mmCIF file of N, CA and C in Angstrom:
data_model
loop_
_atom_site.group_PDB
_atom_site.id
_atom_site.type_symbol
_atom_site.label_atom_id
_atom_site.label_comp_id
_atom_site.label_asym_id
_atom_site.label_seq_id
_atom_site.Cartn_x
_atom_site.Cartn_y
_atom_site.Cartn_z
ATOM 1 N N MET A 829 0.854 -1.184 0.000
ATOM 2 C CA MET A 829 0.000 0.000 0.000
ATOM 3 C C MET A 829 0.891 1.236 0.000
ATOM 4 N N THR A 830 0.614 2.167 -0.884
ATOM 5 C CA THR A 830 1.392 3.393 -1.001
ATOM 6 C C THR A 830 0.769 4.466 -0.128
ATOM 7 N N LYS A 831 1.611 5.117 0.659
ATOM 8 C CA LYS A 831 1.126 6.189 1.521
ATOM 9 C C LYS A 831 1.123 7.503 0.730
ATOM 10 N N LEU A 832 -0.024 8.134 0.688
ATOM 11 C CA LEU A 832 -0.138 9.422 0.011
ATOM 12 C C LEU A 832 0.023 10.536 1.022
ATOM 13 N N THR A 833 0.884 11.469 0.730
ATOM 14 C CA THR A 833 1.008 12.645 1.573
ATOM 15 C C THR A 833 0.264 13.786 0.903
ATOM 16 N N LEU A 834 0.074 14.847 1.659
ATOM 17 C CA LEU A 834 -0.704 15.973 1.144
ATOM 18 C C LEU A 834 -0.110 16.532 -0.138
ATOM 19 N N GLY A 835 1.205 16.643 -0.209
ATOM 20 C CA GLY A 835 1.851 17.215 -1.392
ATOM 21 C C GLY A 835 1.864 16.305 -2.599
ATOM 22 N N THR A 836 1.557 14.998 -2.409
ATOM 23 C CA THR A 836 1.585 14.063 -3.531
ATOM 24 C C THR A 836 0.211 13.506 -3.867
ATOM 25 N N HIS A 837 -0.833 14.026 -3.253
ATOM 26 C CA HIS A 837 -2.190 13.563 -3.554
ATOM 27 C C HIS A 837 -2.515 13.905 -5.006
ATOM 28 N N PRO A 838 -3.124 12.966 -5.768
ATOM 29 C CA PRO A 838 -3.334 13.207 -7.201
ATOM 30 C C PRO A 838 -4.277 14.363 -7.532
ATOM 31 N N PHE A 839 -5.121 14.791 -6.616
ATOM 32 C CA PHE A 839 -6.030 15.900 -6.894
ATOM 33 C C PHE A 839 -5.458 17.250 -6.505
ATOM 34 N N LEU A 840 -4.295 17.267 -5.864
ATOM 35 C CA LEU A 840 -3.663 18.512 -5.434
ATOM 36 C C LEU A 840 -2.433 18.757 -6.298
ATOM 37 N N LEU A 841 -2.649 19.271 -7.475
ATOM 38 C CA LEU A 841 -1.557 19.491 -8.422
ATOM 39 C C LEU A 841 -0.866 20.816 -8.141
ATOM 40 N N GLY A 842 0.455 20.780 -8.087
ATOM 41 C CA GLY A 842 1.230 21.994 -7.870
ATOM 42 C C GLY A 842 1.412 22.369 -6.415
ATOM 43 N N PHE A 843 1.065 21.481 -5.495
ATOM 44 C CA PHE A 843 1.180 21.767 -4.064
ATOM 45 C C PHE A 843 2.376 21.070 -3.427
ATOM 46 N N GLU A 844 3.377 20.713 -4.235
ATOM 47 C CA GLU A 844 4.532 19.996 -3.710
ATOM 48 C C GLU A 844 5.242 20.796 -2.628
ATOM 49 N N GLN A 845 5.219 22.112 -2.750
ATOM 50 C CA GLN A 845 5.902 22.954 -1.778
ATOM 51 C C GLN A 845 5.170 23.008 -0.442
ATOM 52 N N LEU A 846 3.951 22.533 -0.395
ATOM 53 C CA LEU A 846 3.172 22.592 0.838
ATOM 54 C C LEU A 846 3.837 21.790 1.956
ATOM 55 N N GLU A 847 4.348 20.607 1.631
ATOM 56 C CA GLU A 847 5.022 19.813 2.652
ATOM 57 C C GLU A 847 6.268 20.520 3.155
ATOM 58 N N ARG A 848 7.033 21.112 2.249
ATOM 59 C CA ARG A 848 8.223 21.858 2.670
ATOM 60 C C ARG A 848 7.838 23.025 3.555
ATOM 61 N N LEU A 849 6.709 23.660 3.253
ATOM 62 C CA LEU A 849 6.222 24.769 4.057
ATOM 63 C C LEU A 849 5.875 24.299 5.469
ATOM 64 N N VAL A 850 5.221 23.150 5.587
ATOM 65 C CA VAL A 850 4.862 22.611 6.899
ATOM 66 C C VAL A 850 6.126 22.263 7.680
ATOM 67 N N GLU A 851 7.104 21.672 7.023
ATOM 68 C CA GLU A 851 8.367 21.346 7.697
ATOM 69 C C GLU A 851 9.086 22.604 8.164
ATOM 70 N N ARG A 852 9.112 23.627 7.304
ATOM 71 C CA ARG A 852 9.771 24.884 7.662
ATOM 72 C C ARG A 852 9.068 25.548 8.836
ATOM 73 N N THR A 853 7.751 25.459 8.869
ATOM 74 C CA THR A 853 6.986 26.042 9.963
ATOM 75 C C THR A 853 7.282 25.324 11.268
ATOM 76 N N ALA A 854 7.389 24.009 11.214
ATOM 77 C CA ALA A 854 7.688 23.232 12.425
ATOM 78 C C ALA A 854 9.066 23.599 12.964
ATOM 79 N N LYS A 855 10.029 23.805 12.089
ATOM 80 C CA LYS A 855 11.378 24.178 12.522
ATOM 81 C C LYS A 855 11.403 25.588 13.082
ATOM 82 N N ALA A 856 10.547 26.456 12.557
ATOM 83 C CA ALA A 856 10.541 27.860 12.971
ATOM 84 C C ALA A 856 9.888 28.068 14.325
ATOM 85 N N SER A 857 9.231 27.039 14.871
ATOM 86 C CA SER A 857 8.497 27.233 16.122
ATOM 87 C C SER A 857 9.416 27.538 17.292
ATOM 88 N N GLY A 858 10.667 27.087 17.241
ATOM 89 C CA GLY A 858 11.647 27.468 18.249
ATOM 90 C C GLY A 858 11.364 26.891 19.622
ATOM 91 N N ASP A 859 11.883 27.576 20.640
ATOM 92 C CA ASP A 859 11.810 27.073 22.008
ATOM 93 C C ASP A 859 10.681 27.693 22.821
ATOM 94 N N GLY A 860 9.822 28.474 22.204
ATOM 95 C CA GLY A 860 8.701 29.059 22.927
ATOM 96 C C GLY A 860 8.972 30.433 23.503
ATOM 97 N N TYR A 861 10.159 30.986 23.231
ATOM 98 C CA TYR A 861 10.485 32.319 23.740
ATOM 99 C C TYR A 861 10.641 33.272 22.572
ATOM 100 N N PRO A 862 10.056 34.404 22.630
ATOM 101 C CA PRO A 862 9.128 34.890 23.649
ATOM 102 C C PRO A 862 7.723 34.351 23.394
ATOM 103 N N PRO A 863 6.905 34.310 24.433
ATOM 104 C CA PRO A 863 5.527 33.866 24.233
ATOM 105 C C PRO A 863 4.769 34.848 23.347
ATOM 106 N N TYR A 864 3.758 34.338 22.655
ATOM 107 C CA TYR A 864 3.010 35.185 21.728
ATOM 108 C C TYR A 864 1.556 34.743 21.650
ATOM 109 N N ASN A 865 0.731 35.633 21.162
ATOM 110 C CA ASN A 865 -0.676 35.367 20.857
ATOM 111 C C ASN A 865 -0.911 35.690 19.391
ATOM 112 N N ILE A 866 -1.850 34.983 18.780
ATOM 113 C CA ILE A 866 -2.321 35.330 17.445
ATOM 114 C C ILE A 866 -3.836 35.433 17.552
ATOM 115 N N GLU A 867 -4.365 36.577 17.166
ATOM 116 C CA GLU A 867 -5.815 36.756 17.230
ATOM 117 C C GLU A 867 -6.345 37.228 15.884
ATOM 118 N N GLN A 868 -7.560 36.838 15.596
ATOM 119 C CA GLN A 868 -8.230 37.311 14.387
ATOM 120 C C GLN A 868 -9.032 38.533 14.788
ATOM 121 N N THR A 869 -8.704 39.675 14.195
ATOM 122 C CA THR A 869 -9.343 40.927 14.586
ATOM 123 C C THR A 869 -10.517 41.299 13.696
ATOM 124 N N SER A 870 -10.604 40.688 12.522
ATOM 125 C CA SER A 870 -11.766 40.834 11.645
ATOM 126 C C SER A 870 -11.734 39.660 10.664
ATOM 127 N N GLU A 871 -12.638 39.674 9.713
ATOM 128 C CA GLU A 871 -12.697 38.561 8.757
ATOM 129 C C GLU A 871 -11.405 38.422 7.963
ATOM 130 N N ARG A 872 -10.713 39.538 7.726
ATOM 131 C CA ARG A 872 -9.501 39.508 6.908
ATOM 132 C C ARG A 872 -8.280 40.111 7.590
ATOM 133 N N SER A 873 -8.291 40.194 8.894
ATOM 134 C CA SER A 873 -7.126 40.772 9.566
ATOM 135 C C SER A 873 -6.784 40.001 10.841
ATOM 136 N N TYR A 874 -5.500 40.057 11.177
ATOM 137 C CA TYR A 874 -4.967 39.323 12.317
ATOM 138 C C TYR A 874 -4.029 40.231 13.089
ATOM 139 N N ARG A 875 -3.730 39.837 14.313
ATOM 140 C CA ARG A 875 -2.741 40.551 15.120
ATOM 141 C C ARG A 875 -1.895 39.520 15.855
ATOM 142 N N ILE A 876 -0.590 39.661 15.699
ATOM 143 C CA ILE A 876 0.359 38.857 16.452
ATOM 144 C C ILE A 876 0.869 39.744 17.573
ATOM 145 N N THR A 877 0.849 39.242 18.791
ATOM 146 C CA THR A 877 1.351 39.978 19.950
ATOM 147 C C THR A 877 2.433 39.148 20.618
ATOM 148 N N LEU A 878 3.630 39.723 20.729
ATOM 149 C CA LEU A 878 4.751 39.056 21.386
ATOM 150 C C LEU A 878 5.063 39.772 22.687
ATOM 151 N N ALA A 879 5.355 39.000 23.742
ATOM 152 C CA ALA A 879 5.748 39.563 25.035
ATOM 153 C C ALA A 879 7.246 39.861 24.978
ATOM 154 N N VAL A 880 7.589 41.136 24.874
ATOM 155 C CA VAL A 880 8.989 41.548 24.710
ATOM 156 C C VAL A 880 9.405 42.511 25.819
ATOM 157 N N ALA A 881 8.992 42.227 27.042
ATOM 158 C CA ALA A 881 9.345 43.094 28.168
ATOM 159 C C ALA A 881 10.862 43.193 28.271
ATOM 160 N N GLY A 882 11.351 44.402 28.468
ATOM 161 C CA GLY A 882 12.785 44.637 28.595
ATOM 162 C C GLY A 882 13.469 44.980 27.292
ATOM 163 N N PHE A 883 12.779 44.805 26.169
ATOM 164 C CA PHE A 883 13.346 45.143 24.867
ATOM 165 C C PHE A 883 12.880 46.536 24.458
ATOM 166 N N ALA A 884 13.829 47.355 24.050
ATOM 167 C CA ALA A 884 13.493 48.676 23.520
ATOM 168 C C ALA A 884 13.174 48.537 22.034
ATOM 169 N N GLU A 885 12.562 49.551 21.471
ATOM 170 C CA GLU A 885 12.226 49.544 20.052
ATOM 171 C C GLU A 885 13.471 49.292 19.190
ATOM 172 N N ALA A 886 14.596 49.875 19.581
ATOM 173 C CA ALA A 886 15.840 49.714 18.821
ATOM 174 C C ALA A 886 16.418 48.308 18.934
ATOM 175 N N ASP A 887 15.976 47.520 19.917
ATOM 176 C CA ASP A 887 16.461 46.158 20.105
ATOM 177 C C ASP A 887 15.720 45.145 19.236
ATOM 178 N N LEU A 888 14.667 45.567 18.559
ATOM 179 C CA LEU A 888 13.801 44.671 17.798
ATOM 180 C C LEU A 888 13.892 44.961 16.309
ATOM 181 N N SER A 889 13.763 43.918 15.498
ATOM 182 C CA SER A 889 13.662 44.106 14.045
ATOM 183 C C SER A 889 12.588 43.164 13.514
ATOM 184 N N ILE A 890 11.875 43.649 12.512
ATOM 185 C CA ILE A 890 10.803 42.878 11.884
ATOM 186 C C ILE A 890 11.071 42.899 10.386
ATOM 187 N N THR A 891 11.156 41.711 9.787
ATOM 188 C CA THR A 891 11.375 41.613 8.342
ATOM 189 C C THR A 891 10.421 40.583 7.758
ATOM 190 N N VAL A 892 10.192 40.700 6.458
ATOM 191 C CA VAL A 892 9.438 39.697 5.715
ATOM 192 C C VAL A 892 10.392 39.157 4.659
ATOM 193 N N GLU A 893 10.658 37.846 4.739
ATOM 194 C CA GLU A 893 11.585 37.182 3.839
ATOM 195 C C GLU A 893 10.908 35.948 3.263
ATOM 196 N N ASN A 894 10.670 35.941 1.962
ATOM 197 C CA ASN A 894 10.070 34.774 1.299
ATOM 198 C C ASN A 894 8.790 34.301 1.989
ATOM 199 N N ASN A 895 7.842 35.193 2.137
ATOM 200 C CA ASN A 895 6.554 34.897 2.785
ATOM 201 C C ASN A 895 6.710 34.424 4.228
ATOM 202 N N GLN A 896 7.772 34.854 4.877
ATOM 203 C CA GLN A 896 7.984 34.495 6.271
ATOM 204 C C GLN A 896 8.250 35.772 7.064
ATOM 205 N N LEU A 897 7.400 36.022 8.054
ATOM 206 C CA LEU A 897 7.561 37.155 8.952
ATOM 207 C C LEU A 897 8.558 36.746 10.026
ATOM 208 N N VAL A 898 9.646 37.509 10.165
ATOM 209 C CA VAL A 898 10.691 37.173 11.128
ATOM 210 C C VAL A 898 10.842 38.340 12.093
ATOM 211 N N VAL A 899 10.689 38.051 13.392
ATOM 212 C CA VAL A 899 10.869 39.051 14.439
ATOM 213 C C VAL A 899 12.113 38.653 15.218
ATOM 214 N N ARG A 900 13.057 39.581 15.314
ATOM 215 C CA ARG A 900 14.301 39.316 16.036
ATOM 216 C C ARG A 900 14.452 40.324 17.159
ATOM 217 N N GLY A 901 15.004 39.858 18.258
ATOM 218 C CA GLY A 901 15.274 40.737 19.381
ATOM 219 C C GLY A 901 16.660 40.480 19.928
ATOM 220 N N ARG A 902 17.388 41.560 20.158
ATOM 221 C CA ARG A 902 18.726 41.454 20.748
ATOM 222 C C ARG A 902 18.912 42.684 21.617
ATOM 223 N N GLN A 903 19.039 42.451 22.927
ATOM 224 C CA GLN A 903 19.226 43.563 23.846
ATOM 225 C C GLN A 903 20.685 43.988 23.825
ATOM 226 N N SER A 904 20.874 45.288 23.789
ATOM 227 C CA SER A 904 22.239 45.814 23.806
ATOM 228 C C SER A 904 22.751 45.831 25.237
ATOM 229 N N ASP A 905 24.043 45.589 25.374
ATOM 230 C CA ASP A 905 24.652 45.649 26.698
ATOM 231 C C ASP A 905 24.633 47.082 27.194
ATOM 232 N N SER A 906 24.198 47.247 28.430
ATOM 233 C CA SER A 906 24.119 48.603 28.972
ATOM 234 C C SER A 906 25.492 49.133 29.362
ATOM 235 N N GLY A 907 26.507 48.256 29.466
ATOM 236 C CA GLY A 907 27.856 48.704 29.754
ATOM 237 C C GLY A 907 28.142 48.954 31.217
ATOM 238 N N ASP A 908 27.112 48.977 32.039
ATOM 239 C CA ASP A 908 27.386 49.212 33.457
ATOM 240 C C ASP A 908 27.766 47.895 34.141
ATOM 241 N N GLU A 909 28.329 48.009 35.278
ATOM 242 C CA GLU A 909 28.828 46.845 36.010
ATOM 243 C C GLU A 909 27.874 46.491 37.150
ATOM 244 N N ARG A 910 26.635 46.168 36.801
ATOM 245 C CA ARG A 910 25.674 45.803 37.828
ATOM 246 C C ARG A 910 25.964 44.409 38.342
ATOM 247 N N VAL A 911 25.708 44.200 39.616
ATOM 248 C CA VAL A 911 25.871 42.890 40.231
ATOM 249 C C VAL A 911 24.477 42.390 40.595
ATOM 250 N N PHE A 912 24.063 41.295 39.959
ATOM 251 C CA PHE A 912 22.744 40.732 40.219
ATOM 252 C C PHE A 912 22.840 39.698 41.327
ATOM 253 N N LEU A 913 21.990 39.803 42.321
ATOM 254 C CA LEU A 913 21.864 38.758 43.332
ATOM 255 C C LEU A 913 20.934 37.658 42.830
ATOM 256 N N HIS A 914 19.986 38.051 41.982
ATOM 257 C CA HIS A 914 19.095 37.106 41.296
ATOM 258 C C HIS A 914 18.725 37.734 39.968
ATOM 259 N N ARG A 915 18.795 36.954 38.919
ATOM 260 C CA ARG A 915 18.423 37.470 37.600
ATOM 261 C C ARG A 915 17.371 36.546 37.009
ATOM 262 N N GLY A 916 16.109 36.900 37.163
ATOM 263 C CA GLY A 916 14.999 36.087 36.684
ATOM 264 C C GLY A 916 14.344 36.634 35.430
ATOM 265 N N ILE A 917 14.729 37.820 35.025
ATOM 266 C CA ILE A 917 14.159 38.422 33.816
ATOM 267 C C ILE A 917 15.053 38.048 32.642
ATOM 268 N N ALA A 918 14.464 37.401 31.669
ATOM 269 C CA ALA A 918 15.239 36.948 30.512
ATOM 270 C C ALA A 918 15.802 38.139 29.750
ATOM 271 N N ALA A 919 17.055 38.030 29.392
ATOM 272 C CA ALA A 919 17.713 39.072 28.605
ATOM 273 C C ALA A 919 18.480 38.401 27.477
ATOM 274 N N ARG A 920 17.801 37.540 26.771
ATOM 275 C CA ARG A 920 18.474 36.804 25.715
ATOM 276 C C ARG A 920 17.918 37.205 24.362
ATOM 277 N N GLN A 921 18.687 36.934 23.340
ATOM 278 C CA GLN A 921 18.225 37.249 22.000
ATOM 279 C C GLN A 921 17.224 36.187 21.556
ATOM 280 N N PHE A 922 16.412 36.541 20.568
ATOM 281 C CA PHE A 922 15.438 35.586 20.057
ATOM 282 C C PHE A 922 15.194 35.841 18.585
ATOM 283 N N GLN A 923 14.631 34.834 17.952
ATOM 284 C CA GLN A 923 14.113 34.956 16.589
ATOM 285 C C GLN A 923 12.834 34.144 16.531
ATOM 286 N N ARG A 924 11.746 34.775 16.164
ATOM 287 C CA ARG A 924 10.447 34.116 16.067
ATOM 288 C C ARG A 924 9.957 34.300 14.626
ATOM 289 N N SER A 925 9.583 33.203 13.973
ATOM 290 C CA SER A 925 9.167 33.245 12.570
ATOM 291 C C SER A 925 7.730 32.784 12.417
ATOM 292 N N PHE A 926 7.030 33.398 11.480
ATOM 293 C CA PHE A 926 5.657 33.043 11.138
ATOM 294 C C PHE A 926 5.562 32.955 9.626
ATOM 295 N N VAL A 927 5.062 31.856 9.102
ATOM 296 C CA VAL A 927 4.907 31.694 7.660
ATOM 297 C C VAL A 927 3.588 32.348 7.257
ATOM 298 N N LEU A 928 3.657 33.215 6.246
ATOM 299 C CA LEU A 928 2.486 33.949 5.782
ATOM 300 C C LEU A 928 1.951 33.336 4.490
ATOM 301 N N ALA A 929 0.647 33.233 4.386
ATOM 302 C CA ALA A 929 0.027 32.757 3.157
ATOM 303 C C ALA A 929 0.148 33.835 2.086
ATOM 304 N N ASP A 930 0.030 33.422 0.837
ATOM 305 C CA ASP A 930 0.025 34.403 -0.244
ATOM 306 C C ASP A 930 -1.130 35.374 -0.025
ATOM 307 N N GLY A 931 -0.877 36.638 -0.229
ATOM 308 C CA GLY A 931 -1.907 37.651 -0.066
ATOM 309 C C GLY A 931 -1.971 38.253 1.326
ATOM 310 N N VAL A 932 -1.202 37.729 2.285
ATOM 311 C CA VAL A 932 -1.182 38.309 3.629
ATOM 312 C C VAL A 932 -0.098 39.381 3.661
ATOM 313 N N GLU A 933 -0.480 40.581 4.066
ATOM 314 C CA GLU A 933 0.437 41.711 4.114
ATOM 315 C C GLU A 933 0.629 42.166 5.555
ATOM 316 N N VAL A 934 1.847 42.571 5.858
ATOM 317 C CA VAL A 934 2.163 43.062 7.197
ATOM 318 C C VAL A 934 1.862 44.547 7.239
ATOM 319 N N GLY A 935 1.087 44.951 8.233
ATOM 320 C CA GLY A 935 0.746 46.357 8.414
ATOM 321 C C GLY A 935 1.694 47.017 9.380
ATOM 322 N N GLU A 936 1.152 47.707 10.366
ATOM 323 C CA GLU A 936 2.008 48.419 11.309
ATOM 324 C C GLU A 936 2.380 47.544 12.500
ATOM 325 N N ALA A 937 3.462 47.940 13.160
ATOM 326 C CA ALA A 937 3.916 47.286 14.381
ATOM 327 C C ALA A 937 4.018 48.348 15.467
ATOM 328 N N VAL A 938 3.480 48.032 16.637
ATOM 329 C CA VAL A 938 3.450 48.982 17.747
ATOM 330 C C VAL A 938 3.931 48.263 19.000
ATOM 331 N N ILE A 939 4.806 48.914 19.755
ATOM 332 C CA ILE A 939 5.234 48.363 21.041
ATOM 333 C C ILE A 939 4.555 49.174 22.140
ATOM 334 N N GLU A 940 3.931 48.449 23.082
ATOM 335 C CA GLU A 940 3.137 49.107 24.116
ATOM 336 C C GLU A 940 3.135 48.231 25.364
ATOM 337 N N ASN A 941 3.576 48.798 26.481
ATOM 338 C CA ASN A 941 3.576 48.099 27.767
ATOM 339 C C ASN A 941 4.262 46.739 27.711
ATOM 340 N N GLY A 942 5.393 46.637 27.002
ATOM 341 C CA GLY A 942 6.134 45.389 26.922
ATOM 342 C C GLY A 942 5.572 44.376 25.947
ATOM 343 N N LEU A 943 4.585 44.781 25.158
ATOM 344 C CA LEU A 943 3.993 43.908 24.149
ATOM 345 C C LEU A 943 4.219 44.505 22.768
ATOM 346 N N LEU A 944 4.665 43.672 21.840
ATOM 347 C CA LEU A 944 4.848 44.087 20.455
ATOM 348 C C LEU A 944 3.668 43.576 19.654
ATOM 349 N N HIS A 945 2.883 44.487 19.085
ATOM 350 C CA HIS A 945 1.709 44.138 18.278
ATOM 351 C C HIS A 945 2.063 44.313 16.806
ATOM 352 N N ILE A 946 1.814 43.280 16.006
ATOM 353 C CA ILE A 946 2.044 43.341 14.569
ATOM 354 C C ILE A 946 0.725 43.021 13.888
ATOM 355 N N ASP A 947 0.229 43.967 13.095
ATOM 356 C CA ASP A 947 -1.047 43.777 12.411
ATOM 357 C C ASP A 947 -0.826 43.227 11.009
ATOM 358 N N LEU A 948 -1.669 42.265 10.637
ATOM 359 C CA LEU A 948 -1.613 41.628 9.328
ATOM 360 C C LEU A 948 -2.979 41.734 8.677
ATOM 361 N N SER A 949 -3.000 41.782 7.355
ATOM 362 C CA SER A 949 -4.276 41.765 6.644
ATOM 363 C C SER A 949 -4.160 40.845 5.438
ATOM 364 N N ARG A 950 -5.250 40.189 5.136
ATOM 365 C CA ARG A 950 -5.307 39.268 4.001
ATOM 366 C C ARG A 950 -6.161 39.911 2.923
ATOM 367 N N GLN A 951 -5.587 40.058 1.756
ATOM 368 C CA GLN A 951 -6.302 40.654 0.643
ATOM 369 C C GLN A 951 -7.250 39.610 0.049
ATOM 370 N N PRO A 952 -8.433 40.034 -0.384
ATOM 371 C CA PRO A 952 -9.357 39.067 -0.992
ATOM 372 C C PRO A 952 -8.770 38.527 -2.292
ATOM 373 N N ALA A 953 -8.936 37.239 -2.499
ATOM 374 C CA ALA A 953 -8.420 36.614 -3.715
ATOM 375 C C ALA A 953 -9.267 37.028 -4.912
ATOM 376 N N ASP A 954 -8.594 37.273 -6.028
ATOM 377 C CA ASP A 954 -9.307 37.595 -7.256
ATOM 378 C C ASP A 954 -9.945 36.329 -7.809
ATOM 379 N N SER A 955 -11.204 36.435 -8.152
ATOM 380 C CA SER A 955 -11.900 35.302 -8.742
ATOM 381 C C SER A 955 -11.622 35.308 -10.236
ATOM 382 N N VAL A 956 -10.978 34.250 -10.715
ATOM 383 C CA VAL A 956 -10.603 34.176 -12.120
ATOM 384 C C VAL A 956 -11.270 32.961 -12.734
ATOM 385 N N VAL A 957 -11.988 33.184 -13.814
ATOM 386 C CA VAL A 957 -12.589 32.094 -14.571
ATOM 387 C C VAL A 957 -11.922 32.094 -15.933
ATOM 388 N N GLN A 958 -11.395 30.951 -16.303
ATOM 389 C CA GLN A 958 -10.703 30.840 -17.574
ATOM 390 C C GLN A 958 -11.343 29.711 -18.363
ATOM 391 N N THR A 959 -11.686 29.963 -19.620
ATOM 392 C CA THR A 959 -12.251 28.940 -20.484
ATOM 393 C C THR A 959 -11.140 28.407 -21.374
ATOM 394 N N ILE A 960 -10.994 27.091 -21.416
ATOM 395 C CA ILE A 960 -9.957 26.438 -22.203
ATOM 396 C C ILE A 960 -10.594 25.879 -23.472
ATOM 397 N N ARG A 961 -10.053 26.284 -24.610
ATOM 398 C CA ARG A 961 -10.577 25.828 -25.895
ATOM 399 C C ARG A 961 -10.059 24.402 -26.151
ATOM 400 N N ILE A 962 -10.933 23.543 -26.588
ATOM 401 C CA ILE A 962 -10.574 22.158 -26.891
ATOM 402 C C ILE A 962 -10.310 22.052 -28.377
ATOM 403 N N LYS A 963 -9.113 21.568 -28.716
ATOM 404 C CA LYS A 963 -8.745 21.392 -30.123
ATOM 405 C C LYS A 963 -8.942 19.939 -30.531
ATOM 406 N N ARG A 964 -9.143 19.779 -31.802
ATOM 407 C CA ARG A 964 -9.286 18.450 -32.356
ATOM 408 C C ARG A 964 -7.895 17.939 -32.708
ATOM 409 N N SER A 965 -7.651 16.689 -32.440
ATOM 410 C CA SER A 965 -6.374 16.063 -32.741
ATOM 411 C C SER A 965 -6.124 16.107 -34.242
ATOM 412 N N GLY A 966 -4.848 16.239 -34.644
ATOM 413 C CA GLY A 966 -4.506 16.351 -36.067
ATOM 414 C C GLY A 966 -4.455 15.041 -36.800
ATOM 415 N N LYS A 967 -5.013 13.961 -36.298
ATOM 416 C CA LYS A 967 -4.968 12.644 -36.964
ATOM 417 C C LYS A 967 -5.968 12.517 -38.065
#
């Protein structure tokens, strides 16, 4: 018995990259830091919220690379010689990636009270109807 995967199903033509996309998404999930929420704010819009307490605006970067939203954080060394008796607040760099579907656009990003909000919107797909002319074989 042959096992059919989603990318090789005979009715899903041209979706070979779908499996690679799922694998890439699984690898991008990382270690869970920083924690985040994804909410649907309307029928065609979303908001990703990351908990980035301790990060300044200059410590964060947001890029879109090959339909992948990448948020990176790296805190700069303050240069002072503080001595911590206990250090429970994470001060590590991170990279969090989200794979975006075709037609999803990144809007504005706002940092507020230690939360980074990134707004996304999905453009409506164009409905295309194409008629294919059938030719008679030259035999």
